[in-house]
Amino acid sequence: MARFIFITGGVVSSLGKGLMAASLAALLQARGYKVRIRKFDPYLNVDPGTMSPYQHGEVYVTDDGAETDLDLGHYERFTGVSARQADNITSGRIYRDIITKERRGDYLGATVQVIPHVTDAIKEFARADVDDLDFVLCEIGGTVGDIESLPFIEALRQLRNELGREQTCSVHVTLVPYIAAAGELKTKPTQHSVRELTALGVQPDLLLCRCEHPLPEGERSKIAQFCNVRKEAVIPALDAKSIYGVPLQYHAEGLDAEVLRHFGMESPAPDLTIWADILDRHMNPEGEVTIGVVGKYVGLPDAYKSLNEALVHGGMAHRIKVNIRWIDAELFEQDDAEITARLEPMHGILVPGGFGERGTEGKIASVRFARERNVPFFGICLGMQMACIEAARNTAGIAGASSTEFGETSEPVVGIITEWMTAEGLETRAEGGDLGGTMRLGAYPAKLAGNSHVAAIYGTTEISERHRHRYEVNSAYREALEAGGLLFSGMSPDGLLPEIVERSDHPWFVGVQFHPELKSRPFDPHPLFKGFIGAALAQARLV
């Protein structure tokens, strides 16, 4: 029987509900339970795929091709459980499906309303495919009191009535701010937030209180009294020095034990050895490297959230600290001196994915710097495409090499594709369709050359990685590029789509069409990031 844990937030946004859900799931998992986490997003976009990274942060892609909220990345990194399309729902998707049914006549002329049609759809999503699970954690996006989240809170209320207290638990994440002038933590915002949630019919069972200073017993008792919960169910959540210390911190405060007590369950103490080792590796490095990430969304670190964490994981594998320098690619558009000044101190250069022409010439210049200076280079998605264009221009003599993404070109080294093979057969897209063309999403297999550098890194010649892109490197240029030293070491199984390029005449130069950062875990760093950081460490020792 699956038990449901509903996680809501109050007072302000950005309290870390996603990290809290991931940490609690990891703790329950460490006790031997099978868990899954789901995210309910109140916004009206069908998914975050068309949203600017500055609006929403990165788009996290699942194996089955869903474009989802970045919190699903936290879920995967902390539990190792691969997320699915069924684990993220938005108001937009719900309303789209309901309106489609209404237009088809599925409701037989009935008036379509928020209650019961929208709330029923939310409940159906929450309860789908949970038979083999012990716990389903459901994070409700937004803040209690927002108009957008009201249908989700109502669905939560209905589910609690239908399933009963013994099968549901409500965890409310709130803020206990510190007022410096008074020298006090203030509980009133938490009281108001709980009152708002209770007025909507949901009495929380546990309160997770985010605070910058320790929560005194007096304030803890006060919150419990005014919010109608046990004192032990008021869990302090102080700022942590590392997100990878949060599971240990929440366990020390009794979060997982209180959840199990609520359900009347007993289990052995969790084995948190792996989390202690992860935290130790992160907090006690034995060296450091500096990586320059040359991108276009560097003003918002959440735009590259999984990339940031994958670099950290690569450092953990070697027990070293990774200093990440976010560099705006547009700085390099016309200034060679700026390129040298910015990139010369780097032990490794990474060019990540992105869309559009802005900053691409700066990325190409960064690739050239890494190639000519023998600095470890890692290109991801658009970064690989820029590596191919740089090779075409500077080692293959194709001066006009470019991408059709940037406009018409006589030398389309990178171009849009409208069909490709999948496990289910031929996949097609219309060039003028939604999002301006094709999008290859989700996990696809690739075959690696047996004598390649990447085959040695992976330890196999068959891999599966997640994609999110519309444009592909044109295989027609393969012979010319390989003559210039850029080897096509990974291809799609049908041999048509380039997946990985590398240079054998370089200490570490790899470009991949996919997004390996999406599959990296702190307890299982992705081999490419482990290899890249290892090469950067070797570079640091040469300096």
Coordinates of C-alpha atoms in Angstrom, one line a residue:
M1 CA 0.0 0.0 0.0
A2 CA 1.4 3.3 -1.1
R3 CA 1.4 6.1 1.5
F4 CA 1.3 9.7 0.3
I5 CA 3.3 12.6 1.7
F6 CA 2.1 16.0 0.5
I7 CA 4.6 18.8 0.7
T8 CA 3.5 22.4 0.6
G9 CA 5.2 25.7 1.1
G10 CA 4.3 28.9 2.8
V11 CA 5.3 32.5 3.6
V12 CA 7.7 32.9 0.6
S13 CA 8.9 30.9 -2.3
S14 CA 12.4 29.3 -2.7
L15 CA 12.4 27.7 0.7
G16 CA 13.8 24.4 -0.7
K17 CA 10.7 22.2 -0.9
G18 CA 12.3 20.2 -3.7
L19 CA 15.5 19.6 -1.8
M20 CA 13.4 18.7 1.3
A21 CA 11.4 16.2 -0.7
A22 CA 14.5 14.7 -2.2
S23 CA 16.2 14.5 1.3
L24 CA 13.2 12.9 2.9
A25 CA 12.9 10.4 0.1
A26 CA 16.6 9.5 0.5
L27 CA 16.1 9.0 4.2
L28 CA 13.1 6.7 3.7
Q29 CA 15.0 4.9 1.0
A30 CA 17.9 4.4 3.4
R31 CA 15.5 2.6 5.7
G32 CA 14.7 0.1 3.0
Y33 CA 11.5 1.7 1.6
K34 CA 10.7 2.1 -2.1
V35 CA 9.9 5.7 -3.0
R36 CA 8.9 8.0 -5.8
I37 CA 8.6 11.8 -5.9
R38 CA 6.2 13.8 -8.0
K39 CA 6.0 17.5 -8.7
F40 CA 2.7 19.5 -9.2
D41 CA 3.4 22.8 -10.9
P42 CA 0.6 25.4 -10.9
Y43 CA 1.7 27.5 -13.9
L44 CA -0.3 27.4 -17.1
N45 CA 2.6 26.4 -19.4
V46 CA 2.1 22.8 -20.5
D47 CA 5.7 22.1 -19.5
P48 CA 8.8 24.3 -19.0
G49 CA 10.2 23.5 -22.4
T50 CA 9.4 26.9 -23.9
M51 CA 10.2 28.9 -20.9
S52 CA 13.3 31.1 -20.6
P53 CA 16.0 29.7 -18.3
Y54 CA 15.9 33.1 -16.6
Q55 CA 12.2 32.5 -15.8
H56 CA 12.4 28.9 -14.7
G57 CA 16.0 27.6 -14.5
E58 CA 17.1 24.6 -16.4
V59 CA 14.7 22.2 -18.1
Y60 CA 15.3 18.7 -16.7
V61 CA 14.7 15.9 -19.3
T62 CA 13.7 12.4 -18.3
D63 CA 14.6 9.1 -20.1
D64 CA 11.1 9.0 -21.6
G65 CA 11.5 12.5 -23.1
A66 CA 9.5 14.7 -20.7
E67 CA 10.7 18.3 -20.3
T68 CA 10.2 18.9 -16.5
D69 CA 10.9 21.1 -13.6
L70 CA 14.5 21.2 -12.3
D71 CA 13.4 19.8 -8.9
L72 CA 13.1 16.4 -10.6
G73 CA 16.9 16.7 -11.0
H74 CA 17.1 16.9 -7.2
Y75 CA 14.9 13.9 -6.9
E76 CA 17.0 11.8 -9.2
R77 CA 20.3 12.9 -7.7
F78 CA 19.3 12.1 -4.2
T79 CA 17.4 8.8 -4.8
G80 CA 18.9 7.4 -8.0
V81 CA 15.3 6.7 -9.1
S82 CA 14.8 7.8 -12.7
A83 CA 11.9 10.2 -13.1
R84 CA 9.2 9.8 -15.7
Q85 CA 6.7 11.9 -17.7
A86 CA 4.2 10.7 -15.0
D87 CA 6.1 12.5 -12.3
N88 CA 5.6 16.1 -13.3
I89 CA 2.2 17.7 -14.0
T90 CA 1.3 21.4 -14.7
S91 CA -2.0 23.3 -14.6
G92 CA -1.5 23.9 -18.3
R93 CA -1.3 20.2 -19.1
I94 CA -4.3 19.4 -17.0
Y95 CA -6.4 22.1 -18.5
R96 CA -5.3 21.2 -22.0
D97 CA -6.3 17.6 -21.5
I98 CA -9.7 18.5 -20.0
I99 CA -10.5 21.0 -22.8
T100 CA -9.5 18.3 -25.4
K101 CA -11.9 15.9 -23.7
E102 CA -14.7 18.5 -23.6
R103 CA -14.3 19.3 -27.3
R104 CA -14.5 15.6 -28.1
G105 CA -17.7 15.3 -26.1
D106 CA -16.3 13.0 -23.5
Y107 CA -18.2 14.8 -20.7
L108 CA -21.6 14.2 -22.5
G109 CA -22.7 17.8 -22.3
A110 CA -21.9 18.3 -18.6
T111 CA -20.7 21.6 -17.3
V112 CA -16.9 21.3 -16.9
Q113 CA -15.7 22.8 -13.7
V114 CA -12.6 23.1 -11.4
I115 CA -14.4 20.8 -9.0
P116 CA -14.7 18.0 -9.8
H117 CA -13.0 17.8 -13.2
V118 CA -9.7 19.6 -12.5
T119 CA -9.3 18.2 -9.0
D120 CA -10.2 14.7 -10.2
A121 CA -7.5 15.0 -12.8
I122 CA -4.9 16.0 -10.2
K123 CA -5.9 13.1 -7.9
E124 CA -5.7 10.7 -10.8
F125 CA -2.2 11.9 -11.5
A126 CA -1.1 11.5 -7.9
R127 CA -2.5 8.0 -7.6
A128 CA -1.3 6.6 -11.0
D129 CA 1.1 3.7 -11.1
V130 CA 1.9 3.5 -7.3
D131 CA 1.1 -0.1 -6.5
D132 CA 4.7 -1.2 -6.0
L133 CA 5.7 1.8 -3.9
D134 CA 5.9 2.3 -0.1
F135 CA 5.9 6.1 -0.3
V136 CA 4.8 8.7 -2.9
L137 CA 6.1 12.2 -2.1
C138 CA 4.0 14.9 -3.8
E139 CA 5.5 18.4 -3.9
I140 CA 3.0 21.2 -4.6
G141 CA 4.7 24.1 -6.4
G142 CA 4.2 27.7 -5.4
T143 CA 3.2 29.2 -2.1
V144 CA 0.0 28.6 -0.1
G145 CA -2.3 31.5 -0.8
D146 CA -1.5 31.7 -4.5
I147 CA -4.5 31.7 -6.7
E148 CA -2.8 29.3 -9.1
S149 CA -2.3 26.5 -6.5
L150 CA -5.8 26.5 -5.1
P151 CA -7.0 23.5 -7.2
F152 CA -4.0 21.5 -6.0
I153 CA -4.6 22.2 -2.4
E154 CA -8.3 21.3 -2.8
A155 CA -7.3 18.0 -4.5
L156 CA -4.9 17.4 -1.6
R157 CA -7.8 18.0 0.8
Q158 CA -10.0 15.5 -1.0
L159 CA -7.3 12.9 -1.2
R160 CA -6.8 13.1 2.5
N161 CA -10.5 12.5 3.1
E162 CA -10.6 9.6 0.6
L163 CA -7.5 7.8 1.7
G164 CA -7.6 8.6 5.4
R165 CA -5.0 9.9 7.9
E166 CA -3.3 6.5 8.1
Q167 CA -2.3 6.7 4.4
T168 CA -1.5 10.5 4.0
C169 CA 0.8 13.0 5.7
S170 CA 0.9 16.7 5.1
V171 CA 4.3 18.4 5.5
H172 CA 4.3 22.2 5.4
V173 CA 7.6 24.1 4.8
T174 CA 7.6 27.6 6.3
L175 CA 10.0 30.4 7.1
V176 CA 10.9 31.5 10.6
P177 CA 12.7 34.8 9.9
Y178 CA 15.3 36.4 12.1
I179 CA 14.8 40.1 12.9
A180 CA 18.3 41.5 13.5
A181 CA 17.0 44.7 15.2
A182 CA 15.0 42.7 17.7
G183 CA 17.6 39.8 17.9
E184 CA 14.7 37.3 17.6
L185 CA 13.3 34.6 15.4
K186 CA 9.6 35.4 14.6
T187 CA 7.0 32.7 14.5
K188 CA 4.1 34.8 13.3
P189 CA 4.7 34.2 9.5
T190 CA 4.5 30.5 10.2
Q191 CA 1.3 30.8 12.2
H192 CA -0.3 32.8 9.4
S193 CA 0.8 30.4 6.7
V194 CA -0.6 27.4 8.7
R195 CA -3.8 29.3 9.3
E196 CA -4.1 29.9 5.5
L197 CA -3.5 26.2 4.8
T198 CA -6.0 25.1 7.5
A199 CA -8.6 27.5 6.1
L200 CA -8.4 25.6 2.9
G201 CA -9.1 22.4 4.7
V202 CA -5.7 21.0 5.2
Q203 CA -4.2 20.7 8.7
P204 CA -0.5 20.0 8.4
D205 CA 0.9 17.0 10.4
L206 CA 4.6 18.2 10.3
L207 CA 6.1 21.7 10.0
L208 CA 9.6 22.1 8.5
C209 CA 10.8 25.5 9.7
R210 CA 13.5 27.1 7.6
C211 CA 15.6 29.5 9.7
E212 CA 19.1 31.0 9.7
H213 CA 19.6 30.6 13.5
P214 CA 18.8 27.7 15.8
L215 CA 15.1 27.5 16.8
P216 CA 14.9 27.8 20.6
E217 CA 12.7 25.3 22.5
G218 CA 10.3 28.2 23.5
E219 CA 9.6 29.2 19.9
R220 CA 9.3 25.5 18.9
S221 CA 6.7 25.0 21.6
K222 CA 4.9 28.2 20.6
I223 CA 4.7 27.1 16.9
A224 CA 3.4 23.7 18.0
Q225 CA 0.7 25.2 20.2
F226 CA -0.6 27.8 17.8
C227 CA -0.4 25.5 14.7
N228 CA -2.0 22.5 16.3
V229 CA 0.9 20.0 15.9
R230 CA 3.1 18.0 18.3
K231 CA 6.2 19.8 19.4
E232 CA 8.3 16.9 18.0
A233 CA 6.6 17.5 14.6
V234 CA 8.1 21.0 14.4
I235 CA 11.4 20.3 12.6
P236 CA 14.0 23.0 12.5
A237 CA 15.7 23.3 9.1
L238 CA 18.8 25.5 9.3
D239 CA 20.8 26.6 6.3
A240 CA 23.3 23.9 5.4
K241 CA 26.9 24.4 4.2
S242 CA 26.2 21.9 1.5
I243 CA 23.0 20.5 0.0
Y244 CA 24.6 17.1 0.4
G245 CA 24.5 17.5 4.1
V246 CA 20.8 18.1 4.2
P247 CA 19.7 14.4 4.5
L248 CA 22.0 14.0 7.5
Q249 CA 20.8 17.2 9.0
Y250 CA 17.1 16.4 8.6
H251 CA 17.7 12.9 10.1
A252 CA 19.4 14.4 13.1
E253 CA 16.4 16.6 13.7
G254 CA 14.1 13.6 13.5
L255 CA 12.2 14.3 10.2
D256 CA 12.1 10.7 8.9
A257 CA 11.4 9.3 12.3
E258 CA 8.5 11.7 12.8
V259 CA 7.0 10.8 9.4
L260 CA 7.1 7.1 10.3
R261 CA 5.6 7.8 13.7
H262 CA 2.7 9.6 11.9
F263 CA 2.1 6.5 9.8
G264 CA 2.5 4.1 12.8
M265 CA 5.5 2.4 11.2
E266 CA 8.7 1.1 12.6
S267 CA 11.9 0.3 10.8
P268 CA 15.6 -0.1 11.5
A269 CA 17.7 3.0 11.6
P270 CA 18.8 4.2 8.2
D271 CA 22.2 3.4 6.8
L272 CA 23.6 6.8 6.0
T273 CA 27.2 5.8 5.5
I274 CA 27.1 6.8 1.8
W275 CA 25.8 10.3 2.6
A276 CA 28.4 10.7 5.3
D277 CA 31.1 9.8 2.7
I278 CA 29.6 12.2 0.1
L279 CA 29.6 15.0 2.6
D280 CA 33.1 14.3 3.7
R281 CA 34.4 14.2 0.1
H282 CA 32.6 17.5 -0.6
M283 CA 33.7 19.4 2.6
N284 CA 37.2 18.0 3.0
P285 CA 38.9 18.1 -0.5
E286 CA 42.5 17.4 -0.9
G287 CA 43.1 19.7 -3.9
E288 CA 41.2 22.0 -6.3
V289 CA 40.8 22.8 -9.9
T290 CA 39.2 25.7 -11.7
I291 CA 36.8 25.1 -14.6
G292 CA 35.6 27.9 -17.0
V293 CA 32.0 27.4 -18.2
V294 CA 31.5 29.5 -21.2
G295 CA 27.8 30.0 -21.7
K296 CA 25.0 32.4 -22.4
Y297 CA 22.8 32.0 -19.3
V298 CA 25.6 32.5 -16.7
G299 CA 23.6 35.3 -14.9
L300 CA 21.4 32.6 -13.3
P301 CA 23.2 29.5 -12.0
D302 CA 19.9 27.5 -11.9
A303 CA 20.0 27.6 -15.7
Y304 CA 22.8 25.1 -15.5
K305 CA 21.8 23.4 -12.2
S306 CA 22.5 19.8 -13.2
L307 CA 25.7 20.8 -14.9
N308 CA 26.9 22.5 -11.7
E309 CA 26.1 19.4 -9.7
A310 CA 27.7 17.1 -12.2
L311 CA 31.0 19.1 -12.0
V312 CA 30.8 18.8 -8.2
H313 CA 30.3 15.1 -8.5
G314 CA 33.3 14.8 -10.7
G315 CA 35.3 16.6 -8.0
M316 CA 34.0 14.2 -5.3
A317 CA 35.2 11.3 -7.4
H318 CA 38.8 12.6 -7.0
R319 CA 38.2 14.2 -3.6
I320 CA 39.0 17.7 -4.9
K321 CA 37.1 21.0 -4.9
V322 CA 35.9 22.3 -8.3
N323 CA 35.8 26.0 -8.6
I324 CA 33.4 27.0 -11.3
R325 CA 33.9 30.3 -13.2
W326 CA 30.8 31.3 -15.1
I327 CA 31.9 33.2 -18.2
D328 CA 29.6 35.1 -20.6
A329 CA 30.4 33.9 -24.1
E330 CA 29.6 37.3 -25.5
L331 CA 32.7 38.7 -23.8
F332 CA 34.8 36.8 -26.4
E333 CA 33.0 37.9 -29.5
Q334 CA 35.7 40.3 -30.8
D335 CA 38.4 40.5 -28.2
D336 CA 41.3 37.9 -28.3
A337 CA 43.0 39.6 -25.3
E338 CA 39.9 39.0 -23.2
I339 CA 39.8 35.4 -24.2
T340 CA 43.4 34.9 -23.1
A341 CA 42.9 36.8 -19.8
R342 CA 39.8 34.9 -18.9
L343 CA 40.7 31.4 -20.0
E344 CA 44.4 31.1 -19.3
P345 CA 43.9 30.5 -15.5
M346 CA 41.5 27.7 -16.2
H347 CA 42.4 24.0 -15.8
G348 CA 39.5 23.0 -18.0
I349 CA 37.0 24.6 -20.3
L350 CA 33.4 23.5 -20.7
V351 CA 31.0 24.9 -23.3
P352 CA 27.4 23.8 -22.4
G353 CA 24.1 23.6 -24.3
G354 CA 21.9 26.4 -25.4
F355 CA 19.7 27.7 -28.1
G356 CA 20.1 30.6 -30.6
E357 CA 23.0 32.5 -32.1
R358 CA 23.8 34.8 -29.3
G359 CA 27.3 34.1 -27.8
T360 CA 28.1 31.3 -30.3
E361 CA 31.2 33.1 -31.8
G362 CA 32.5 33.4 -28.2
K363 CA 32.0 29.7 -27.7
I364 CA 33.8 28.9 -30.9
A365 CA 36.7 31.1 -29.8
S366 CA 36.8 29.2 -26.5
V367 CA 37.0 25.9 -28.3
R368 CA 39.9 27.1 -30.4
F369 CA 41.7 28.3 -27.2
A370 CA 41.3 24.9 -25.6
R371 CA 42.4 23.1 -28.7
E372 CA 45.5 25.2 -29.4
R373 CA 46.6 25.5 -25.7
N374 CA 46.0 21.8 -24.9
V375 CA 43.5 22.7 -22.1
P376 CA 41.0 19.9 -21.3
F377 CA 37.8 20.7 -23.2
F378 CA 34.3 19.4 -22.7
G379 CA 31.5 20.4 -25.2
I380 CA 27.9 19.5 -24.4
C381 CA 25.1 19.6 -27.0
L382 CA 25.6 23.1 -28.6
G383 CA 29.1 22.9 -27.2
M384 CA 29.8 19.9 -29.4
Q385 CA 28.3 21.6 -32.4
M386 CA 30.6 24.6 -31.8
A387 CA 33.6 22.3 -31.6
C388 CA 32.7 20.9 -35.0
I389 CA 32.2 24.3 -36.5
E390 CA 35.6 25.4 -35.0
A391 CA 37.3 22.4 -36.5
A392 CA 35.7 22.9 -39.9
R393 CA 36.8 26.6 -40.0
N394 CA 40.3 26.2 -38.5
T395 CA 41.6 22.7 -39.3
A396 CA 39.5 21.6 -42.3
G397 CA 39.7 24.8 -44.3
I398 CA 35.9 25.4 -44.5
A399 CA 35.8 29.1 -43.8
G400 CA 32.1 29.5 -44.1
A401 CA 31.2 26.7 -41.7
S402 CA 28.1 27.4 -39.6
S403 CA 24.7 26.1 -38.4
T404 CA 21.4 26.6 -40.1
E405 CA 20.1 27.5 -36.6
F406 CA 21.9 30.9 -37.1
G407 CA 20.5 31.5 -40.6
E408 CA 21.2 30.5 -44.2
T409 CA 24.7 29.1 -44.8
S410 CA 26.5 27.6 -47.7
E411 CA 28.4 25.2 -45.4
P412 CA 25.8 23.7 -43.0
V413 CA 28.1 21.7 -40.7
V414 CA 25.2 21.7 -38.3
G415 CA 21.6 21.5 -39.5
I416 CA 18.1 20.7 -38.5
I417 CA 16.7 17.2 -38.8
T418 CA 13.1 16.2 -39.4
E419 CA 13.4 12.4 -38.9
W420 CA 15.4 9.8 -37.0
M421 CA 15.1 6.3 -35.8
T422 CA 13.9 5.3 -32.3
A423 CA 13.3 2.0 -30.7
E424 CA 9.6 2.3 -31.8
G425 CA 10.5 3.1 -35.4
L426 CA 10.9 6.3 -37.5
E427 CA 10.3 9.5 -35.6
T428 CA 9.3 12.6 -37.7
R429 CA 8.8 16.3 -37.1
A430 CA 7.7 19.2 -39.3
E431 CA 10.5 21.8 -39.8
G432 CA 7.9 24.6 -39.3
G433 CA 6.1 23.0 -36.4
D434 CA 5.9 23.9 -32.8
L435 CA 9.1 25.4 -31.3
G436 CA 10.4 26.2 -34.8
G437 CA 11.3 22.6 -35.8
T438 CA 12.3 19.3 -34.5
M439 CA 13.3 18.3 -31.0
R440 CA 15.0 15.1 -30.1
L441 CA 14.1 14.4 -26.5
G442 CA 14.9 11.7 -24.0
A443 CA 17.2 8.7 -23.8
Y444 CA 18.8 7.4 -27.1
P445 CA 21.4 4.7 -27.5
A446 CA 24.8 5.3 -29.1
K447 CA 27.7 3.0 -30.2
L448 CA 31.3 4.0 -29.5
A449 CA 34.4 3.2 -31.5
G450 CA 36.1 0.4 -29.7
N451 CA 39.6 2.1 -29.7
S452 CA 38.2 5.5 -28.7
H453 CA 39.0 7.6 -25.7
V454 CA 35.3 7.7 -24.7
A455 CA 35.0 3.9 -24.9
A456 CA 37.8 3.7 -22.4
I457 CA 36.1 6.3 -20.2
Y458 CA 32.7 4.5 -20.2
G459 CA 34.2 1.0 -20.1
T460 CA 31.8 -0.1 -22.8
T461 CA 31.0 0.6 -26.5
E462 CA 27.2 0.8 -26.0
I463 CA 25.6 3.7 -24.0
S464 CA 22.3 5.4 -23.5
E465 CA 22.1 9.2 -22.8
R466 CA 19.5 11.9 -22.7
H467 CA 19.0 14.4 -25.5
R468 CA 17.4 17.8 -25.8
H469 CA 18.1 19.5 -29.1
R470 CA 16.8 20.3 -32.6
Y471 CA 20.0 20.5 -34.7
E472 CA 22.6 17.8 -35.5
V473 CA 26.1 17.7 -36.8
N474 CA 25.9 17.0 -40.5
S475 CA 27.6 13.6 -41.2
A476 CA 28.4 14.7 -44.8
Y477 CA 31.3 16.7 -43.2
R478 CA 32.7 13.8 -41.3
E479 CA 35.5 12.9 -43.7
A480 CA 36.8 16.5 -43.8
L481 CA 36.6 17.0 -40.0
E482 CA 38.3 13.7 -39.3
A483 CA 41.1 14.7 -41.7
G484 CA 41.6 17.7 -39.5
G485 CA 41.9 15.5 -36.4
L486 CA 38.3 15.6 -35.0
L487 CA 37.3 12.0 -34.7
F488 CA 33.6 10.8 -34.7
S489 CA 33.9 8.3 -31.9
G490 CA 30.2 7.8 -31.1
M491 CA 27.3 7.4 -33.5
S492 CA 23.6 6.6 -33.4
P493 CA 23.1 2.8 -33.9
D494 CA 22.1 3.4 -37.5
G495 CA 25.4 5.3 -38.1
L496 CA 23.7 8.5 -39.3
L497 CA 23.8 10.8 -36.3
P498 CA 27.1 11.9 -34.7
E499 CA 26.9 11.6 -30.9
I500 CA 30.5 12.1 -29.7
V501 CA 33.6 13.7 -31.2
E502 CA 37.1 13.7 -29.7
R503 CA 40.7 14.5 -30.5
S504 CA 43.4 11.9 -30.1
D505 CA 46.1 14.6 -30.4
H506 CA 44.9 16.4 -27.3
P507 CA 45.1 15.6 -23.6
W508 CA 41.3 15.6 -23.2
F509 CA 39.0 16.9 -25.8
V510 CA 35.4 15.5 -26.0
G511 CA 32.2 16.9 -27.4
V512 CA 28.9 15.1 -26.9
Q513 CA 25.5 15.8 -28.5
F514 CA 23.6 14.6 -25.4
H515 CA 23.4 15.9 -21.8
P516 CA 25.4 13.6 -19.5
E517 CA 24.9 16.0 -16.6
L518 CA 21.3 14.7 -16.3
K519 CA 22.5 11.2 -15.3
S520 CA 25.2 12.2 -12.8
R521 CA 24.7 11.3 -9.1
P522 CA 26.8 12.2 -6.0
F523 CA 27.1 8.5 -5.2
D524 CA 27.7 7.6 -8.9
P525 CA 29.4 10.5 -10.8
H526 CA 29.0 10.4 -14.5
P527 CA 32.1 8.9 -16.1
L528 CA 32.6 11.8 -18.5
F529 CA 32.6 14.4 -15.7
K530 CA 34.8 12.1 -13.6
G531 CA 37.2 11.9 -16.6
F532 CA 37.1 15.6 -17.4
I533 CA 37.8 16.7 -13.8
G534 CA 40.6 14.1 -13.7
A535 CA 42.1 15.7 -16.8
A536 CA 41.7 19.2 -15.2
L537 CA 43.5 17.9 -12.1
A538 CA 46.4 16.7 -14.3
Q539 CA 46.5 20.1 -16.0
A540 CA 46.6 21.9 -12.6
R541 CA 49.6 19.8 -11.6
L542 CA 51.4 20.9 -14.8
V543 CA 51.0 24.6 -14.1

